[in-house]
PDB file of C-alpha atoms in Angstrom:
ATOM      1  CA  CYS A   1     -10.652  -0.223   2.829  1.00 55.00           C
ATOM      2  CA  GLU A   2     -10.085  -3.242   5.018  1.00 63.00           C
ATOM      3  CA  ASN A   3      -8.646  -2.831   8.490  1.00 69.00           C
ATOM      4  CA  ILE A   4      -8.667   0.975   8.400  1.00 75.00           C
ATOM      5  CA  LEU A   5     -10.404   2.694  11.304  1.00 79.00           C
ATOM      6  CA  LEU A   6     -11.066   6.390  11.821  1.00 79.00           C
ATOM      7  CA  ASP A   7     -10.845   8.005  15.237  1.00 84.00           C
ATOM      8  CA  ILE A   8     -13.070  10.887  16.395  1.00 84.00           C
ATOM      9  CA  ASN A   9     -10.773  13.359  14.575  1.00 81.00           C
ATOM     10  CA  LEU A  10     -10.830  11.288  11.357  1.00 79.00           C
ATOM     11  CA  ASN A  11      -7.237  10.112  11.802  1.00 79.00           C
ATOM     12  CA  ALA A  12      -6.742   6.785  10.048  1.00 76.00           C
ATOM     13  CA  LYS A  13      -5.619   3.873  12.218  1.00 76.00           C
ATOM     14  CA  ILE A  14      -4.431   0.554  10.825  1.00 70.00           C
ATOM     15  CA  ALA A  15      -6.145  -2.112  12.885  1.00 69.00           C
ATOM     16  CA  ASP A  16      -4.524  -5.293  11.625  1.00 60.00           C
ATOM     17  CA  PHE A  17      -1.792  -6.518   9.326  1.00 52.00           C
ATOM     18  CA  GLY A  18      -2.573 -10.181   9.857  1.00 53.00           C
ATOM     19  CA  PHE A  19      -0.202 -10.672  12.747  1.00 53.00           C
ATOM     20  CA  SER A  20       1.523  -7.817  14.519  1.00 54.00           C
ATOM     21  CA  ARG A  21       5.129  -7.979  15.624  1.00 53.00           C
ATOM     22  CA  LEU A  22       7.498  -5.424  17.078  1.00 54.00           C
ATOM     23  CA  ASN A  23      11.024  -6.513  16.323  1.00 50.00           C
ATOM     24  CA  SER A  24      13.905  -4.163  15.584  1.00 52.00           C
ATOM     25  CA  GLU A  25      16.279  -7.001  14.685  1.00 54.00           C
ATOM     26  CA  GLY A  26      14.341  -8.351  11.715  1.00 50.00           C
ATOM     27  CA  ILE A  27      11.495 -10.789  11.371  1.00 50.00           C
ATOM     28  CA  GLU A  28      12.020 -14.410  10.415  1.00 49.00           C
ATOM     29  CA  MET A  29       8.527 -15.735   9.656  1.00 52.00           C
ATOM     30  CA  ASP A  30       5.611 -15.306   7.278  1.00 50.00           C
ATOM     31  CA  LEU A  31       3.282 -12.621   8.605  1.00 51.00           C
ATOM     32  CA  GLY A  32       0.243 -10.805   7.297  1.00 53.00           C
ATOM     33  CA  SER A  33      -2.274 -11.412   4.550  1.00 59.00           C
ATOM     34  CA  GLU A  34      -0.746 -13.013   1.484  1.00 60.00           C
ATOM     35  CA  PHE A  35      -1.994 -10.291  -0.836  1.00 63.00           C
ATOM     36  CA  HIS A  36      -0.289  -7.574   1.238  1.00 65.00           C
ATOM     37  CA  ARG A  37       3.035  -9.379   1.652  1.00 68.00           C
ATOM     38  CA  ALA A  38       6.138  -7.631   0.457  1.00 71.00           C
ATOM     39  CA  PRO A  39       8.370  -9.450  -2.047  1.00 69.00           C
ATOM     40  CA  GLU A  40      10.974 -10.207   0.608  1.00 71.00           C
ATOM     41  CA  ILE A  41       8.359 -12.136   2.586  1.00 64.00           C
ATOM     42  CA  CYS A  42       7.064 -13.961  -0.506  1.00 61.00           C
ATOM     43  CA  ILE A  43      10.542 -15.220  -1.387  1.00 60.00           C
ATOM     44  CA  LYS A  44      11.317 -15.896   2.294  1.00 62.00           C
ATOM     45  CA  ASP A  45      14.324 -13.546   2.394  1.00 55.00           C
ATOM     46  CA  PHE A  46      14.587 -13.697   6.195  1.00 57.00           C
ATOM     47  CA  PRO A  47      15.157 -11.801   8.364  1.00 67.00           C
ATOM     48  CA  PHE A  48      13.325  -8.843   6.829  1.00 65.00           C
ATOM     49  CA  ASP A  49      12.658  -5.293   7.987  1.00 74.00           C
ATOM     50  CA  GLY A  50       9.069  -5.141   9.269  1.00 76.00           C
ATOM     51  CA  GLU A  51       8.744  -1.392   8.691  1.00 79.00           C
ATOM     52  CA  LYS A  52       9.820  -1.700   5.042  1.00 84.00           C
ATOM     53  CA  ALA A  53       7.412  -4.616   4.563  1.00 81.00           C
ATOM     54  CA  ASP A  54       4.614  -2.545   6.125  1.00 82.00           C
ATOM     55  CA  VAL A  55       5.337   0.283   3.655  1.00 87.00           C
ATOM     56  CA  PHE A  56       4.755  -2.191   0.814  1.00 86.00           C
ATOM     57  CA  ALA A  57       1.466  -3.310   2.397  1.00 83.00           C
ATOM     58  CA  LEU A  58       0.449   0.322   2.885  1.00 87.00           C
ATOM     59  CA  ALA A  59       1.083   0.917  -0.838  1.00 89.00           C
ATOM     60  CA  ILE A  60      -1.448  -1.790  -1.683  1.00 85.00           C
ATOM     61  CA  ILE A  61      -4.028  -0.294   0.695  1.00 84.00           C
ATOM     62  CA  LEU A  62      -3.390   3.237  -0.599  1.00 87.00           C
ATOM     63  CA  PHE A  63      -3.785   2.056  -4.197  1.00 87.00           C
ATOM     64  CA  ALA A  64      -7.062   0.298  -3.371  1.00 84.00           C
ATOM     65  CA  MET A  65      -8.427   3.390  -1.644  1.00 83.00           C
ATOM     66  CA  GLN A  66      -7.432   5.763  -4.456  1.00 86.00           C
ATOM     67  CA  MET A  67      -8.095   3.574  -7.499  1.00 84.00           C
ATOM     68  CA  LYS A  68     -11.015   1.516  -6.118  1.00 79.00           C
ATOM     69  CA  SER A  69      -9.272  -1.662  -7.240  1.00 79.00           C
ATOM     70  CA  PHE A  70      -6.255  -3.663  -6.213  1.00 79.00           C
ATOM     71  CA  PRO A  71      -2.921  -3.076  -7.929  1.00 80.00           C
ATOM     72  CA  THR A  72      -2.560  -6.653  -9.196  1.00 76.00           C
ATOM     73  CA  GLU A  73      -4.795  -9.281 -10.716  1.00 67.00           C
ATOM     74  CA  ARG A  74      -5.327 -11.711  -7.890  1.00 60.00           C
ATOM     75  CA  MET A  75      -5.513 -11.706  -4.143  1.00 53.00           C
ATOM     76  CA  TYR A  76      -2.411 -13.750  -3.285  1.00 56.00           C
ATOM     77  CA  ASN A  77       1.358 -13.790  -3.835  1.00 63.00           C
ATOM     78  CA  VAL A  78       1.556 -10.399  -5.486  1.00 66.00           C
ATOM     79  CA  ILE A  79       5.051 -10.972  -6.936  1.00 67.00           C
ATOM     80  CA  ASP A  80       3.806 -13.732  -9.265  1.00 69.00           C
ATOM     81  CA  THR A  81       1.249 -11.549 -11.031  1.00 73.00           C
ATOM     82  CA  PRO A  82       1.969 -10.178 -14.537  1.00 77.00           C
ATOM     83  CA  LYS A  83       1.215  -6.604 -13.434  1.00 76.00           C
ATOM     84  CA  TYR A  84       3.701  -6.745 -10.562  1.00 74.00           C
ATOM     85  CA  LYS A  85       6.336  -8.356 -12.775  1.00 77.00           C
ATOM     86  CA  ALA A  86       5.889  -5.477 -15.242  1.00 77.00           C
ATOM     87  CA  PHE A  87       6.222  -2.955 -12.414  1.00 76.00           C
ATOM     88  CA  ALA A  88       9.245  -4.644 -10.820  1.00 77.00           C
ATOM     89  CA  SER A  89      11.050  -4.877 -14.163  1.00 79.00           C
ATOM     90  CA  GLY A  90      10.653  -1.153 -14.761  1.00 80.00           C
ATOM     91  CA  ARG A  91       7.761  -1.312 -17.252  1.00 79.00           C
ATOM     92  CA  VAL A  92       5.576   0.962 -15.121  1.00 79.00           C
ATOM     93  CA  GLN A  93       3.605   2.112 -18.185  1.00 78.00           C
ATOM     94  CA  ASP A  94       2.260  -1.468 -18.410  1.00 77.00           C
ATOM     95  CA  PHE A  95       1.301  -1.356 -14.740  1.00 77.00           C
ATOM     96  CA  TRP A  96      -0.956   1.703 -14.637  1.00 80.00           C
ATOM     97  CA  PRO A  97      -4.538   1.450 -15.929  1.00 71.00           C
ATOM     98  CA  ALA A  98      -5.048   3.224 -19.240  1.00 68.00           C
ATOM     99  CA  SER A  99      -8.463   4.766 -18.641  1.00 59.00           C
ATOM    100  CA  PRO A 100      -8.522   6.494 -15.241  1.00 67.00           C
ATOM    101  CA  GLN A 101      -6.588   9.696 -14.856  1.00 79.00           C
ATOM    102  CA  VAL A 102      -3.978   9.124 -12.189  1.00 86.00           C
ATOM    103  CA  SER A 103      -2.046  12.105 -10.868  1.00 88.00           C
ATOM    104  CA  VAL A 104       1.702  12.215 -11.342  1.00 89.00           C
ATOM    105  CA  LEU A 105       2.100  12.831  -7.600  1.00 93.00           C
ATOM    106  CA  PHE A 106       0.033   9.765  -6.667  1.00 93.00           C
ATOM    107  CA  LYS A 107       2.040   7.606  -9.087  1.00 92.00           C
ATOM    108  CA  ASP A 108       5.289   8.926  -7.608  1.00 94.00           C
ATOM    109  CA  LEU A 109       4.223   8.184  -4.034  1.00 96.00           C
ATOM    110  CA  PHE A 110       2.852   4.729  -4.830  1.00 92.00           C
ATOM    111  CA  GLN A 111       5.843   3.727  -6.944  1.00 92.00           C
ATOM    112  CA  GLY A 112       8.199   4.727  -4.134  1.00 95.00           C
ATOM    113  CA  MET A 113       6.277   2.556  -1.671  1.00 93.00           C
ATOM    114  CA  PHE A 114       5.742  -0.443  -3.986  1.00 89.00           C
ATOM    115  CA  ARG A 115       9.380  -1.022  -4.949  1.00 87.00           C
ATOM    116  CA  GLN A 116      10.649  -4.578  -5.015  1.00 84.00           C
ATOM    117  CA  ASP A 117      13.922  -3.755  -3.262  1.00 86.00           C
ATOM    118  CA  PRO A 118      13.181  -2.862   0.369  1.00 89.00           C
ATOM    119  CA  SER A 119      16.345  -0.746   0.638  1.00 90.00           C
ATOM    120  CA  SER A 120      15.027   1.589  -2.075  1.00 92.00           C
ATOM    121  CA  ARG A 121      11.427   1.648  -0.796  1.00 93.00           C
ATOM    122  CA  ALA A 122      10.142   4.987   0.527  1.00 96.00           C
ATOM    123  CA  THR A 123      10.624   5.614   4.232  1.00 95.00           C
ATOM    124  CA  LEU A 124       7.816   6.733   6.545  1.00 91.00           C
ATOM    125  CA  ASP A 125       9.364  10.233   6.679  1.00 94.00           C
ATOM    126  CA  GLN A 126       9.421  10.418   2.859  1.00 96.00           C
ATOM    127  CA  ILE A 127       5.819   9.219   2.700  1.00 94.00           C
ATOM    128  CA  THR A 128       4.448  11.647   5.290  1.00 93.00           C
ATOM    129  CA  SER A 129       6.250  14.591   3.675  1.00 95.00           C
ATOM    130  CA  HIS A 130       5.239  13.652   0.109  1.00 96.00           C
ATOM    131  CA  PRO A 131       3.362  16.419  -1.781  1.00 94.00           C
ATOM    132  CA  TRP A 132       0.475  14.076  -2.663  1.00 93.00           C
ATOM    133  CA  LEU A 133      -0.305  13.602   1.044  1.00 89.00           C
ATOM    134  CA  ASN A 134       0.200  17.275   1.818  1.00 91.00           C
ATOM    135  CA  GLY A 135      -1.883  18.783  -0.964  1.00 85.00           C
ATOM    136  CA  ASP A 136      -5.464  19.986  -0.868  1.00 84.00           C
ATOM    137  CA  LEU A 137      -7.544  17.795   1.406  1.00 80.00           C
ATOM    138  CA  PRO A 138     -11.271  17.690   2.022  1.00 84.00           C
ATOM    139  CA  SER A 139     -12.506  19.271   5.232  1.00 86.00           C
ATOM    140  CA  LYS A 140     -13.663  17.213   8.205  1.00 85.00           C
ATOM    141  CA  ASP A 141     -17.279  18.158   7.324  1.00 90.00           C
ATOM    142  CA  GLU A 142     -16.802  16.948   3.722  1.00 90.00           C
ATOM    143  CA  ILE A 143     -15.335  13.651   4.917  1.00 86.00           C
ATOM    144  CA  THR A 144     -18.136  13.163   7.448  1.00 87.00           C
ATOM    145  CA  ALA A 145     -20.759  13.880   4.764  1.00 90.00           C
ATOM    146  CA  GLU A 146     -19.147  11.386   2.376  1.00 86.00           C
ATOM    147  CA  ILE A 147     -19.023   8.686   5.050  1.00 84.00           C
ATOM    148  CA  ALA A 148     -22.701   9.297   5.830  1.00 88.00           C
ATOM    149  CA  ARG A 149     -23.523   9.119   2.123  1.00 88.00           C
ATOM    150  CA  LEU A 150     -21.687   5.812   1.748  1.00 83.00           C
ATOM    151  CA  TYR A 151     -23.440   4.286   4.760  1.00 84.00           C
ATOM    152  CA  ALA A 152     -26.806   5.374   3.364  1.00 83.00           C
ATOM    153  CA  ILE A 153     -26.268   3.356   0.177  1.00 71.00           C
TER     154      ILE A 153
END
């Protein structure tokens, strides 16, 4: 997925969110790629909490990595898309694709990160302790083999 790097130990590193800012008092400008912008940025509800906005962007990246597609129909202003409107209004059954099997744990994690209201969005502690992220994982050798396979294509 875009802007994700792996270090020598296969730890994921986010390389770029458009423009980086460290600001504990809130951010008062448009930042990042339009498609990854949290609703509070799209509606210009400034100042906003950068960490909460990053959680929303991480949800989009996580969805793309797991589902091999983006969570909404087009690559800009996510809050204007029919799928996001369905999700934000509580019609999550209209949001999820019908054909692929999606685990209940993945849905729970993603839905916690993709919430419209930043105050109810999952925190980094909740995300890192979520059962979906702490379940069975492939070994380093399996990951390395898959990366090699993908580069051979």
